[in-house]
Coordinates of C-alpha atoms and ligand atoms in Angstrom, one line a residue:
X1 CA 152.0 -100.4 298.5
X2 CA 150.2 -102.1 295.3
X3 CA 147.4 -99.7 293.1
X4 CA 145.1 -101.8 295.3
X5 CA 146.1 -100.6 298.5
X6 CA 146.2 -96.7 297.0
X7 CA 144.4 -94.0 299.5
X8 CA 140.5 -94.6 299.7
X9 CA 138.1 -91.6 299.9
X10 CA 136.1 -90.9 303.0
X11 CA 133.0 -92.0 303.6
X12 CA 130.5 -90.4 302.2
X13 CA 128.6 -87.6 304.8
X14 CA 126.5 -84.4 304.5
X15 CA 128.0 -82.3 302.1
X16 CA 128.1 -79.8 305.1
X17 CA 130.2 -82.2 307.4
X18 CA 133.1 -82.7 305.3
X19 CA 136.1 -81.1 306.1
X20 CA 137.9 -79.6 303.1
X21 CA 141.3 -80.3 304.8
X22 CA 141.0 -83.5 305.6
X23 CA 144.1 -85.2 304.3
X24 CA 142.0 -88.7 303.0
X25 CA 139.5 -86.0 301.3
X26 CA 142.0 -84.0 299.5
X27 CA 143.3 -87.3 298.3
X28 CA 139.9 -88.8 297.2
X29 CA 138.3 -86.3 296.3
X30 CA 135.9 -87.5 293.1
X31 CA 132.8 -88.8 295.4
X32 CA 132.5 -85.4 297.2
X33 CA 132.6 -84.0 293.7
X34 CA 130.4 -85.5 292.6
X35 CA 127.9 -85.1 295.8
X36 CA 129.1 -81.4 295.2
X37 CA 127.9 -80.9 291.4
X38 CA 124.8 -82.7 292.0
X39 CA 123.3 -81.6 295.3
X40 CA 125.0 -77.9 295.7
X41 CA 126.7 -76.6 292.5
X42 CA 127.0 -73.7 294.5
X43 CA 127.9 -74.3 298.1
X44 CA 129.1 -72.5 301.1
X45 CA 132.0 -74.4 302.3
X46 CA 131.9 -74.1 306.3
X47 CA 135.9 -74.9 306.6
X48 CA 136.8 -72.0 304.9
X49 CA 133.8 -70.0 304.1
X50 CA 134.6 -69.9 300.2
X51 CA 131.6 -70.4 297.6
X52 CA 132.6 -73.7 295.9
X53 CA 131.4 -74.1 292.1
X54 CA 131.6 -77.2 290.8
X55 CA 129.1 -78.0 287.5
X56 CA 130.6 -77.1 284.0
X57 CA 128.1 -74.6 283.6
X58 CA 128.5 -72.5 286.3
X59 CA 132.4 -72.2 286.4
X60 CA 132.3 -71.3 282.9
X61 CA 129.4 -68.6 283.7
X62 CA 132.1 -67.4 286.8
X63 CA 135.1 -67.1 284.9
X64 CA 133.5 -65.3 281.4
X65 CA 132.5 -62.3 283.8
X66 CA 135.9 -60.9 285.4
X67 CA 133.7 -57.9 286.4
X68 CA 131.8 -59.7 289.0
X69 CA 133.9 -62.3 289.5
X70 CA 137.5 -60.6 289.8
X71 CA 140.8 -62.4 289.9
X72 CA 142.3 -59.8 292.5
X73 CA 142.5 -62.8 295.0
X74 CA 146.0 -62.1 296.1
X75 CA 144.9 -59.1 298.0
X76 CA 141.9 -60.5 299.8
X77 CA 144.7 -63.6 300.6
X78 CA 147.1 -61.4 302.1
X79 CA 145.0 -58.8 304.3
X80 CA 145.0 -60.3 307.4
X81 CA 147.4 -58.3 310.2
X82 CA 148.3 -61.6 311.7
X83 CA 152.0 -61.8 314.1
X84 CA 152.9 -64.0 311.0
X85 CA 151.2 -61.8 308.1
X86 CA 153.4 -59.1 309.8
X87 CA 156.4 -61.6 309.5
X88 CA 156.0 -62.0 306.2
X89 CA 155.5 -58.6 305.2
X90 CA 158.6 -57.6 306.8
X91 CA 160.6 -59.9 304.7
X92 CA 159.1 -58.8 301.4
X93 CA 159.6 -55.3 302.3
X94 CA 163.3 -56.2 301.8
X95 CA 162.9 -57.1 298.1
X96 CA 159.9 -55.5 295.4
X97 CA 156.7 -54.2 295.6
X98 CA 154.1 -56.9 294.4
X99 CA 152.2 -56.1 291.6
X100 CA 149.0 -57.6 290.6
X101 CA 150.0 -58.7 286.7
X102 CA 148.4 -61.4 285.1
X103 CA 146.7 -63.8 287.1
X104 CA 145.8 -61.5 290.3
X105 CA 144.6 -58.7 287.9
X106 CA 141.1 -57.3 286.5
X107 CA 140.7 -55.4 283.3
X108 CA 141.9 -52.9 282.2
X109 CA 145.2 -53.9 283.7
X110 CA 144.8 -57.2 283.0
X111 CA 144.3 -56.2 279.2
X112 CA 147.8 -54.3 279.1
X113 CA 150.0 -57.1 280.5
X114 CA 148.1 -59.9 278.9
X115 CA 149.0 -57.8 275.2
X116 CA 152.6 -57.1 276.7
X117 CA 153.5 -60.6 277.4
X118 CA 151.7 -62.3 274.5
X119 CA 154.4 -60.1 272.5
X120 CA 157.3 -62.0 274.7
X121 CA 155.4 -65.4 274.3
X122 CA 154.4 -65.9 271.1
X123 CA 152.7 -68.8 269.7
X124 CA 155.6 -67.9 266.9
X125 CA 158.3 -68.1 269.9
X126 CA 156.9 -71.6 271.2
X127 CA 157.2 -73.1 267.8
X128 CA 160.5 -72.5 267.7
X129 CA 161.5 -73.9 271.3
X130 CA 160.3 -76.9 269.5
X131 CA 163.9 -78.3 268.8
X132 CA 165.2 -77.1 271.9
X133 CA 161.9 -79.0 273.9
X134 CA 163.5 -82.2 272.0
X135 CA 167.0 -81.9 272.8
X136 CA 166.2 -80.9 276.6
X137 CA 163.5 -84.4 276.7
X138 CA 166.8 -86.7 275.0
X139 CA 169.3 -84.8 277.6
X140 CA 166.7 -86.3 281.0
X141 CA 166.1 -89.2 279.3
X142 CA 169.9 -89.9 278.9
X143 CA 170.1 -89.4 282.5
X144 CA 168.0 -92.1 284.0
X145 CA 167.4 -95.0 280.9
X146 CA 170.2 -97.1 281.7
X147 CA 168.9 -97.7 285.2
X148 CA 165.1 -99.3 284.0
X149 CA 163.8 -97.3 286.7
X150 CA 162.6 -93.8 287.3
X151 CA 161.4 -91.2 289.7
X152 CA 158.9 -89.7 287.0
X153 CA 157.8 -86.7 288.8
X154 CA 161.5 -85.5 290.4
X155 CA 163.7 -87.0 287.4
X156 CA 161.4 -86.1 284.7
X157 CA 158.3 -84.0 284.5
X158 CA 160.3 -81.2 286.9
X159 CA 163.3 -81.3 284.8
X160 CA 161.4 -80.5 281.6
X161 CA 159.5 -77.6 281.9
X162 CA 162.0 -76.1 284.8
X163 CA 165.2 -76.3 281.8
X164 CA 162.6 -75.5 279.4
X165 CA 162.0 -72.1 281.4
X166 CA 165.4 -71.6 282.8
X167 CA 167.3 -71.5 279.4
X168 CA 164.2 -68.9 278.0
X169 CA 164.7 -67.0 281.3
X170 CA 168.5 -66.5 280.9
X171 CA 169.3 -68.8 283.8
X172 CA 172.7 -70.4 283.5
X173 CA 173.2 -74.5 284.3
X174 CA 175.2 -73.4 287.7
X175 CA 171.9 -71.9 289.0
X176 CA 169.4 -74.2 288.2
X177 CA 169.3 -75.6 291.6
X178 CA 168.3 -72.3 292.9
X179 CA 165.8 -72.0 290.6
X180 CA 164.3 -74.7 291.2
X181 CA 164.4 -74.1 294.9
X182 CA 162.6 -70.7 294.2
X183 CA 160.2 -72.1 292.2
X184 CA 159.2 -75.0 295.2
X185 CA 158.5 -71.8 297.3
X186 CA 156.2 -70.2 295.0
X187 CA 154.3 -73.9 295.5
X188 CA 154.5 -73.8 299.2
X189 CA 153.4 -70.1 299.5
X190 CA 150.1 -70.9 297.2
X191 CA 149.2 -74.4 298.7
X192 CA 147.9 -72.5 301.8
X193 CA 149.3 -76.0 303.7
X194 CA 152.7 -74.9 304.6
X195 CA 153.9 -74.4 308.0
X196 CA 154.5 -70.9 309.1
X197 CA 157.9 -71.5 309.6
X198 CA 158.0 -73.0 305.3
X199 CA 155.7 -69.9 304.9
X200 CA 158.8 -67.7 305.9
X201 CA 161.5 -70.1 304.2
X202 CA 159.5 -69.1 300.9
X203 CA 159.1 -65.3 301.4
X204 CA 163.3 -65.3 302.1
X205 CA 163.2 -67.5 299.1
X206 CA 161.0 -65.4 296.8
X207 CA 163.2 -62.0 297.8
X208 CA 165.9 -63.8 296.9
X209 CA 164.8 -64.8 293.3
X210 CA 163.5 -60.9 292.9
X211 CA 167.4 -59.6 293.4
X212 CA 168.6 -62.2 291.2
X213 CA 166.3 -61.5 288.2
X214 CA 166.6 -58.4 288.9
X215 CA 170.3 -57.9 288.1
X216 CA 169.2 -60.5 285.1
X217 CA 167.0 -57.6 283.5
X218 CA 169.2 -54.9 283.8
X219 CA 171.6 -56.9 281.9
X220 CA 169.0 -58.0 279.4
X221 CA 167.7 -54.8 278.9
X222 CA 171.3 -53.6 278.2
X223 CA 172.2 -56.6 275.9
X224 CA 169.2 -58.2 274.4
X225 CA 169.0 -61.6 273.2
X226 CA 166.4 -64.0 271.7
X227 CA 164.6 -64.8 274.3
X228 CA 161.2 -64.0 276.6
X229 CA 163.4 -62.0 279.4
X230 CA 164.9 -59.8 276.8
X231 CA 161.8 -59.4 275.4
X232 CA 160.0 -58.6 278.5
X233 CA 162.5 -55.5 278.7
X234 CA 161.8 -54.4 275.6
X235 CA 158.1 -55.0 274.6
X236 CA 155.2 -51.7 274.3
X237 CA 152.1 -51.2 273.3
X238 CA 153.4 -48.5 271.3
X239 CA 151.5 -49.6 268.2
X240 CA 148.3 -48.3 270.2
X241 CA 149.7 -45.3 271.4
X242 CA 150.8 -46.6 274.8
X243 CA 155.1 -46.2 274.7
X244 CA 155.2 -47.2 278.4
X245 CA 157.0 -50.6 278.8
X246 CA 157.0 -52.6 282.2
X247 CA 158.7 -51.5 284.9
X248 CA 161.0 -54.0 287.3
X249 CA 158.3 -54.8 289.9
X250 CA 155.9 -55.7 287.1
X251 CA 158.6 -57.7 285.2
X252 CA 159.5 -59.4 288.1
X253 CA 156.3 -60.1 288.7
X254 CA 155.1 -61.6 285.7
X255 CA 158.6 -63.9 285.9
X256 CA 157.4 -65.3 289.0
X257 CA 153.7 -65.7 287.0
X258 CA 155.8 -67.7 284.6
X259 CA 157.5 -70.3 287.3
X260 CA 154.6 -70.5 289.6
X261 CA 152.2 -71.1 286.9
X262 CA 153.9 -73.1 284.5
X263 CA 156.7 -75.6 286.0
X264 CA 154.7 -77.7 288.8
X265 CA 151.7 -77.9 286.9
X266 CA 153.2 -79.1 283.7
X267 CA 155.0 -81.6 285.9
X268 CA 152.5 -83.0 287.3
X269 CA 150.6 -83.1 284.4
X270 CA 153.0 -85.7 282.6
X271 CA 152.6 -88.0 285.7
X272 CA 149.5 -87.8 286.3
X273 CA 149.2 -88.6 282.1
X274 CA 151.5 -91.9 282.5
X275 CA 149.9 -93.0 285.8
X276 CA 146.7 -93.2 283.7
X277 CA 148.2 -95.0 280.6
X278 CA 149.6 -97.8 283.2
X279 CA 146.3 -98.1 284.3
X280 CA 144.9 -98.2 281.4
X281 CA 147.1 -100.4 279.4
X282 CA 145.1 -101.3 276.3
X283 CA 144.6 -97.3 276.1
X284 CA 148.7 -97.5 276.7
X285 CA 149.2 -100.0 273.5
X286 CA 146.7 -98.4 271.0
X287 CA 149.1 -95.0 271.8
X288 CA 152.0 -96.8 271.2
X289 CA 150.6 -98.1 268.3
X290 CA 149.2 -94.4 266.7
X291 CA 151.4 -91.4 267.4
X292 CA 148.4 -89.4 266.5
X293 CA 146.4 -90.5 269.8
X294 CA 149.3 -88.6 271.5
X295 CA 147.6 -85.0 271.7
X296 CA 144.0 -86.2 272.3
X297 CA 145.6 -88.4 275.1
X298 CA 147.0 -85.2 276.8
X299 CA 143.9 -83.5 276.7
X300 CA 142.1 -86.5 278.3
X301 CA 144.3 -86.5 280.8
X302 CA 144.0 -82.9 282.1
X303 CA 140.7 -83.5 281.6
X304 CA 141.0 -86.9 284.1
X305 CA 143.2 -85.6 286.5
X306 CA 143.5 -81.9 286.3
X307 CA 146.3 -80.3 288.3
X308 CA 144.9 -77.0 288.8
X309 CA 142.6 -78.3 290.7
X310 CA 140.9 -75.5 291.9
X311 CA 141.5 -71.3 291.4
X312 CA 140.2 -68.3 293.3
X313 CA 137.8 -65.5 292.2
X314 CA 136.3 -62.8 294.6
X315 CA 132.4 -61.6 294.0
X316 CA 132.6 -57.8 293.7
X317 CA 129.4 -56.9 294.2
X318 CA 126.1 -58.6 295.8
X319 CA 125.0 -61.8 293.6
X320 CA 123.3 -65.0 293.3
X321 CA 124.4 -68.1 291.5
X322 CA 122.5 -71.1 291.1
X323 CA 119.9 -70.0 293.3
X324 CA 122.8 -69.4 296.1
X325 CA 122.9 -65.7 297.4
X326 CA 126.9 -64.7 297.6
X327 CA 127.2 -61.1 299.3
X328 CA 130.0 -58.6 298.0
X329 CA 133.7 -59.8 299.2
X330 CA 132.9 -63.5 299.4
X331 CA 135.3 -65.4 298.1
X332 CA 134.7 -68.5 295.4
X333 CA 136.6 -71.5 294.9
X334 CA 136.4 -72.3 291.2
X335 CA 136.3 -76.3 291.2
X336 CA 137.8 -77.1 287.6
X337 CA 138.6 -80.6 288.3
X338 CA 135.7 -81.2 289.3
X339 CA 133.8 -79.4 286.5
X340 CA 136.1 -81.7 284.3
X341 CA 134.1 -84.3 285.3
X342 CA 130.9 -83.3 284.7
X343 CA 128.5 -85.5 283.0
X344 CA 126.4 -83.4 281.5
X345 CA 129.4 -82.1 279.7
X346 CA 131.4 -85.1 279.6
X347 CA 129.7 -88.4 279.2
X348 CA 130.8 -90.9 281.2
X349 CA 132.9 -88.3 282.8
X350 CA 134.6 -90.1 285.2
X351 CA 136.1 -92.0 283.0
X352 CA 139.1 -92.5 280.9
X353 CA 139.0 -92.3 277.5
X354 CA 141.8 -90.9 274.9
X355 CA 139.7 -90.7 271.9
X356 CA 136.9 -89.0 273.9
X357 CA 135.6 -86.6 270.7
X358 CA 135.5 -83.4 273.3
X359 CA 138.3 -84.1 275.4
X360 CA 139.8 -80.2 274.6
X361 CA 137.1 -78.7 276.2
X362 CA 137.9 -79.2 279.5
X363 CA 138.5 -76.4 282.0
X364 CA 142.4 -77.5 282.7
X365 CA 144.0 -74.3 281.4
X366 CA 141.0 -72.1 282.6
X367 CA 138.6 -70.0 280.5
X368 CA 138.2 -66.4 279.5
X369 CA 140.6 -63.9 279.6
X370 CA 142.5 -65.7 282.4
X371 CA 142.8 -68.6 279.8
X372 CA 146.6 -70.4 280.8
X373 CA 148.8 -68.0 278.5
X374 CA 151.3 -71.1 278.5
X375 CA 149.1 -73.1 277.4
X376 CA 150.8 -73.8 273.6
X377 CA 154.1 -74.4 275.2
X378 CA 152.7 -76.7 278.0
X379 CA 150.6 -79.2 275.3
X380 CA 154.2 -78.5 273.3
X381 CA 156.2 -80.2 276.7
X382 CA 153.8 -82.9 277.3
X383 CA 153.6 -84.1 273.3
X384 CA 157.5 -84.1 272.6
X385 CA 157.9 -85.5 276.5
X386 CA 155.3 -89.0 275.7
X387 CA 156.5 -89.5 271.7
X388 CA 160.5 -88.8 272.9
X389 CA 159.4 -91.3 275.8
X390 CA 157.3 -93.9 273.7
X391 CA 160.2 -94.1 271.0
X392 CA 162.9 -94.5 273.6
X393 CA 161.0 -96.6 276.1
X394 CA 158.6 -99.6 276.7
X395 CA 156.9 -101.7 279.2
X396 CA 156.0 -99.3 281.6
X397 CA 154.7 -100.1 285.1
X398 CA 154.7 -99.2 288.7
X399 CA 157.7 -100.6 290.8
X400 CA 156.4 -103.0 293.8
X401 CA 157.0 -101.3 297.2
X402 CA 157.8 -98.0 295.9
X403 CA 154.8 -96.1 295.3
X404 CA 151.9 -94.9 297.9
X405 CA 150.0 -92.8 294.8
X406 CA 149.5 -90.0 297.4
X407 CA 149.3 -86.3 296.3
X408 CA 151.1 -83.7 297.4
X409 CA 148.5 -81.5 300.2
X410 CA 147.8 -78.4 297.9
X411 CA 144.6 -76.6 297.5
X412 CA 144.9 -75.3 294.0
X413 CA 147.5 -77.6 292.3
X414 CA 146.6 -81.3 292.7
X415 CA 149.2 -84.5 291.6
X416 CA 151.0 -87.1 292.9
X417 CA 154.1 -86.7 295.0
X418 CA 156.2 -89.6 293.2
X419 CA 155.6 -92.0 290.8
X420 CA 158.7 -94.5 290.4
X421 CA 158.4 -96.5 287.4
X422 CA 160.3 -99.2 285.3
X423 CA 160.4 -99.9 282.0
X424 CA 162.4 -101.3 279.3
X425 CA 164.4 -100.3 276.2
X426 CA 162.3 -99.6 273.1
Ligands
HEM501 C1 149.8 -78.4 282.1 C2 150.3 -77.2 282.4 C3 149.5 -76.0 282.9 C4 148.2 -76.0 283.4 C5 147.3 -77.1 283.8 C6 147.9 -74.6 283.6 C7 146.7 -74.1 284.1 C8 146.4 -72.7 284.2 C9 145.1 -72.2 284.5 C10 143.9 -73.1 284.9 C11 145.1 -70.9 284.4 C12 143.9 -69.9 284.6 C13 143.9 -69.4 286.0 C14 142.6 -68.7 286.3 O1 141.5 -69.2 286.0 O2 142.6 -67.6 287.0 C15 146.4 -70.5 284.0 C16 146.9 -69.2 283.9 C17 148.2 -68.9 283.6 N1 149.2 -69.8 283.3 FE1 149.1 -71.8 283.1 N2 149.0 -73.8 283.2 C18 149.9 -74.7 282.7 C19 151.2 -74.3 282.1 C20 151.6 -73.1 282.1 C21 152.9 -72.7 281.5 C22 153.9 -73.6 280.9 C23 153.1 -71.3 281.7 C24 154.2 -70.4 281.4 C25 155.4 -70.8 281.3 C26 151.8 -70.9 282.4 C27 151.6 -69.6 282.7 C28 150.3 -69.1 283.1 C29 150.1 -67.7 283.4 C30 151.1 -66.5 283.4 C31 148.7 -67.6 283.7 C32 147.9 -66.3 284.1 C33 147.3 -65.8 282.8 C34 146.3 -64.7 283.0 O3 145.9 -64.5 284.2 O4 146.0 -64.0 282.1 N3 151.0 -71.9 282.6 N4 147.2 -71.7 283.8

């Protein structure tokens, strides 16, 4: 298929006769966007009942105020007493208790793990991955630049942030195939797309990965080295009085925080980043030209094409926003890609521009105390991942016949399934 022939959106309809799981919609989804954010900022999706928000304005207004809007979503995803629910249950009653940590937690809980592992992931302990980032991006590369041709998404952007992880993680080369095979279940369990039977693959999956780490901590905890699992069996708040340190269910927990949150989305990130420069290719040479376009770039593109697409929030109390009454329980559907493009915030905001002056303020890594706690290590990735690639690499386009540009069906985490590319020697 050729870019021309790339998915269409549907047609456009009444806002209220979409279907938010239609395939072509979940594919296309910029025109409905846009119909959202300008006729219904705040709409009741019939599909699934969720309170979409879509302006700028409004998601930022939903995501400053974790006291009405909590992030305890996990819960109000899991409580259905379904045959399958029960299924599922039963299999994670073999491995740990789930905690709510970081992203499924309110204040003051949130507070104390947020502190605990910013100690573990430092902007101190990113800055020093940097060489390690480097040699990992040369070692991929390596693998795939005599052939011209590349799988970006599986023989790239995976690779990078998965090794990136594994190696801080304690996770020896002989196991990376299971780790990334637990970390492709945490992605099927959140797309809410999966088959049941997938659904259950993942939960086996998911127990799995708890005994394994959990075996890794003891060890760590034992013989501490310098790395964020060690740390995370070692850090406390002692400095504020508090001695307590995290227990296994939370530190497994926040592990599985760490590959969820951080591998797919940086992945597709770095795609989604190139399939932009190819189509853009005087944006393409003025980056090859200027190094220093290389960070605003990035932040364009998550702006462009954000993977987390969309995130969760549940109202605790009675409320109205924009004029739209939400009763206590509801849940809301956080739209940031589509606040990304918001005009009113972002001129022109449909379009694609790397030297856009307030590219950084888009909503990609989230806002308020939820704020992506990767986020330093992820813009780290994605800068030594284009310059190692630019330096190495040139002439980049789309092989004929290869490529459908479709996305992979996932409600919160949006990107392309493949992207096979060739390209030359710099
Ligand atoms: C381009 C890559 C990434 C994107 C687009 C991204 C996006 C996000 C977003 C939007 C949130 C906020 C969720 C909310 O509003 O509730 C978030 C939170 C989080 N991210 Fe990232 N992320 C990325 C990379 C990473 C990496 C590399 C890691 C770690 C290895 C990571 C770990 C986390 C964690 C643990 C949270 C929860 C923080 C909290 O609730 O306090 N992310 N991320």
């Amino acid at each position: 298929m050729s870019i021309a022939e790339a998915p269409k959106p549907p047609a456009v309809q009444k806002l209220e006769e979409y279907n938010s799981f239609d395939p072509d919609l979940m594919e296309c989804p910029f025109q409905y966007w846009k119909q959202l954010r300008e006729e219904a900022p705040v709409f009741q999706d019939p599909t699934t009942g969720m309170f979409l928000v879509s302006n700028y304005k409004m998601v930022c207004d939903v995501v400053r105020n974790p006291t009405l809007f909590s992030n305890k979503f996990g819960l109000a995803l899991r409580n259905d007493d379904s045959p399958h629910q029960q299924k599922l249950r039963e299999i994670a009653s073999e491995g740990y208790e789930a905690v709510d940590t970081m992203l499924t937690a309110d204040p003051p809980e949130h507070t104390r793990y947020r502190k605990l592992v910013n100690k573990a992931f430092s902007p101190k302990r990113v800055a020093e991955m940097d060489k390690d980032i480097e040699r990992i991006v040369n070692e991929i590369i390596d693998g795939f630049i005599d052939k011209g041709e590349v799988e970006l998404l599986s023989e790239f952007g995976q690779l990078l942030p998965l090794i990136v992880i594994a190696e801080q993680l304690g996770v020896p080369v002989s196991d990376r195939k299971k780790f990334r095979k637990w970390s492709d279940s945490f992605i099927a369990q959140l797309s809410m797309m999966a088959d049941e039977d997938r659904q259950l693959q993942a939960q086996r999956d998911i127990v799995e990965f708890q005994h394994y780490f959990a075996e890794k901590l003891k060890e760590k905890a034992a013989n501490p080295t310098d790395d964020i699992i060690s740390d995370l069996t070692q850090v406390t708040l002692e400095d504020e009085g508090d001695p307590r340190g995290l227990n296994t269910a939370e530190q497994l927990s926040i592990l599985q925080q760490l590959l969820v949150a951080g591998n797919e989305t940086t992945a597709k990130s770095i795609v989604e980043g190139m399939y932009l420069l190819i189509t853009h290719p005087d944006q393409m040479k003025a980056v090859y030209e200027d190094y220093e376009l290389i960070p605003n770039m990035i932040e364009e593109s998550l702006r462009m094409l954000t993977p987390t697409n969309n995130m969760y929030r549940v109202a605790m109390d009675d409320t109205e926003l924009g004029g739209v009454k939400i009763p206590k329980g509801s849940m809301l559907m956080v739209k940031y890609g589509a606040a990304n493009r918001d005009t009113d915030e972002f001129a022109d905001g449909e379009e694609f521009d790397i030297r856009r002056k307030n590219a950084r303020s888009h909503l990609a890594f989230g806002m308020g105390i939820h704020t992506c706690i990767g986020n330093s290590l992820a813009r780290q990735e994605m800068k030594v991942a284009f310059r190692v690639l630019f330096d190495r690499t040139k002439n980049w386009r789309f092989v004929e016949g290869k490529n459908d540009f479709r996305h992979s069906p996932n409600v919160l985490l949006r990107g392309m399934e493949k992207l096979h590319l060739a390209f030359d020697k710099a």
